[in-house]
Amino acid sequence: MEMEAFVPEQAFEDFKKTVLENNPHANMERVRQAFDFAVAAHEGQKRKDGSPYVTHTIAAAAIAAEMGLDDESIIAALLHDVLEDTDTTYETVAAQFGEDVASIVDGVTKLTRVQYSTLEERQMENLRKMLMAMAKDIRVILIKLADRLHNMRTMQYQTPEKQLSKSRETMEIYAPIAHRLGVEKVKDELEDLALLYLDPVGYREITNTLEKRRLIMEQFLQEMEKTIEERMAKEGIKCKVYGRLKHLYSIYRKMYAQHLGVEEIFDLCAFRVIVDGLADCYNVLGIIHEMFRPVPGRFKDYISTPKPNNYQSLHTTVIGTEGIPFEVQIRTWEMHMTAEYGVAAHWKYKSGPSGHKEGDEEKFAWIRRLLESQQDSDAQGFYHDLKVDMFDDEVFVFTPNGDVKSLPAGATPIDFAYSIHSAVGNRMVGAKVNGRIVPISYPLQNGDIVSITTSNSSAGPSRDWLNIAKSGEARSKIKQWFKREKREENIQQGREMFEAEAKRIGLAMADITDPEMLPHILKRMAVQDMDDVYASIGYGGMTASHAVGRIRDEILRNRAPAKKTELEKMQERADRRQQQKPQKAVQGVLVEGLDNCLIKFSRCCTPVPGDPIIGFITRGLGVSIHRRDCVNYKRDADGGRWIKVTWADETSDYYTAEVHITSDERSGLVMDVATILNGLNARVRSLNARDTGKGTTVAAITLDVKNAEELQTIINKLQTIRGIREINRGGI
Ligand code: MN
């Protein structure tokens, strides 16, 4: 094959033409920058056929342009290999072309790094889902499709092994994704190219046959186009008719599905009639059915019931003049764009002169609307899956062998380990993600390659793994392990929990172990002995209160009437204990009639234990505690929002109090105060002093004390300072 020399200037002119044909408002200045950037970055790199590497990214960008993608996408497509294959960094791309472009390029790079040639059939669907999930921005996928399409177009230069593996990937992953997104034009070409390598014999059989019939068929296509267009013109309908051969892979599939030879497949030709408005679709259909005899059962109205990927068209198959059947698809221009470009058609319509400016939110909203309006039958496969991904409740990761595992979103290496095998989870001592050690609580990300470090001397899972694991599978396997491996420990722990609960409700252990009672209890609990009950509480299979409750019921049921009174006493005791349960103190304060209410100590009078106190019910902030001698209480004692509060027997460690000192005006007051406080080991928070200018100095001390007694000791000692006139606590 002869290569034309690569001349950047010429290449850009061709490229520019393609871009402007599809997007006349494209910002060619930016596109040019990206073009030059790509040329420079890939300088010296060659493709397998010897051409400069950059010809590939330019071609991929041209395909992206043909798909109608926006400026950002075209620029990203030009740059799609710079992060992977050159020294260029994300930051450089972001600085020159913006975050949007950089993150698309980054997304494409991540998809490129995913290796899947070794995957088995059953994992393909997971992989397709993963790719969709990884590409937060749908443009990432569309550029990846453009990239793959160009690689398939130039696959002849690769080794036979590579041709096979890439073609398989294309057939099993990329073509279905293209179909899923409705990019039929790309899908058809990908399928045909892949078929060439996957079944060269079948491929040639079809192309040879088509070749033999080519003249006849081309003539047929042309005549029919003309016939239909003329008739429509006569009926006053403006339309465009395109005749074409069906794409190879669809013929191939039909041959296999119906066990036919190529010779036996007649409807190789298809026509599209594209009109301006919806009403014309049905008018054209009527006219076509007048012109040709329709094949019964072949009419489909995908306009009133669109396909899951948003495809809309009328389909009918008719018998032509020579007895040759052919299919006619009738649709509007808008439907046609959606049919050809799928999701990408969105940009073709929406991008204004300034390019595409909508946020991801809106893009996805569009897809979501599409999904939600398309809940019909064959939606189950494709779009259900897409939807799942969009709603982010799964994460897809790889084993070191390249198997794909699907786990709930937020899953950790623990979940991963147990999804492989219980033995892997139970012996796990650590985990690596993409070759780096991570904590076992690391939330796995799509595309992570996860490996688990195990050790035979591992002590087994830890109980807090139950809180870390996200999957039911992992949790139940961890519980299983504790149930089996840690019986002694479970019994021990379970017994403690059981006894505590029994004590709480006033059930004596002696009542349970009573030889007359025990058999009844064991039967009721369906266990061999009480250890079984304890073990099950210990590993978390049953709660202690559930077990104790059932045993108490059983004892009540089996008590002889005489003994019942004893049991009734027991219950009374329990009830009494419940009633007498001391009121719960908060920060050492009991509020009459209120348990667990919010408590705050007022700043005006800083009460400490030992001070007579009163509570004030604040609006929304619970109860604020004041001293009974606080000015604020005295001023408003009849206000109606005061509530009785008392100090509890047990108070908190420290309470903050405030002390105000007035002395003769003198320097050195602060020093004296500090010396005394220091000597008493007082816990001082602040100490401020100032001269009043009226012959006195005032000082304010904030300190933490245990109670009023300690505070009084401090005050007494401060009284001994020379020149002190008055010491009091604030708020009075
Ligand atoms: Mn590429």
Short mmCIF file of C-alpha atoms and ligand atoms in Angstrom, two decimals, residues 53 56 80-81 147 151, ligand 1:
data_model
loop_
_atom_site.label_atom_id
_atom_site.label_comp_id
_atom_site.label_asym_id
_atom_site.label_seq_id
_atom_site.Cartn_x
_atom_site.Cartn_y
_atom_site.Cartn_z
CA TYR A 53 0.15 8.43 14.58
CA HIS A 56 -5.55 8.31 13.66
CA HIS A 80 -7.91 11.45 22.87
CA ASP A 81 -4.57 9.61 22.93
CA ASP A 147 -11.79 5.82 18.01
CA ASN A 151 -9.15 1.41 14.38
MN MN B 1 -7.11 6.00 19.68
#
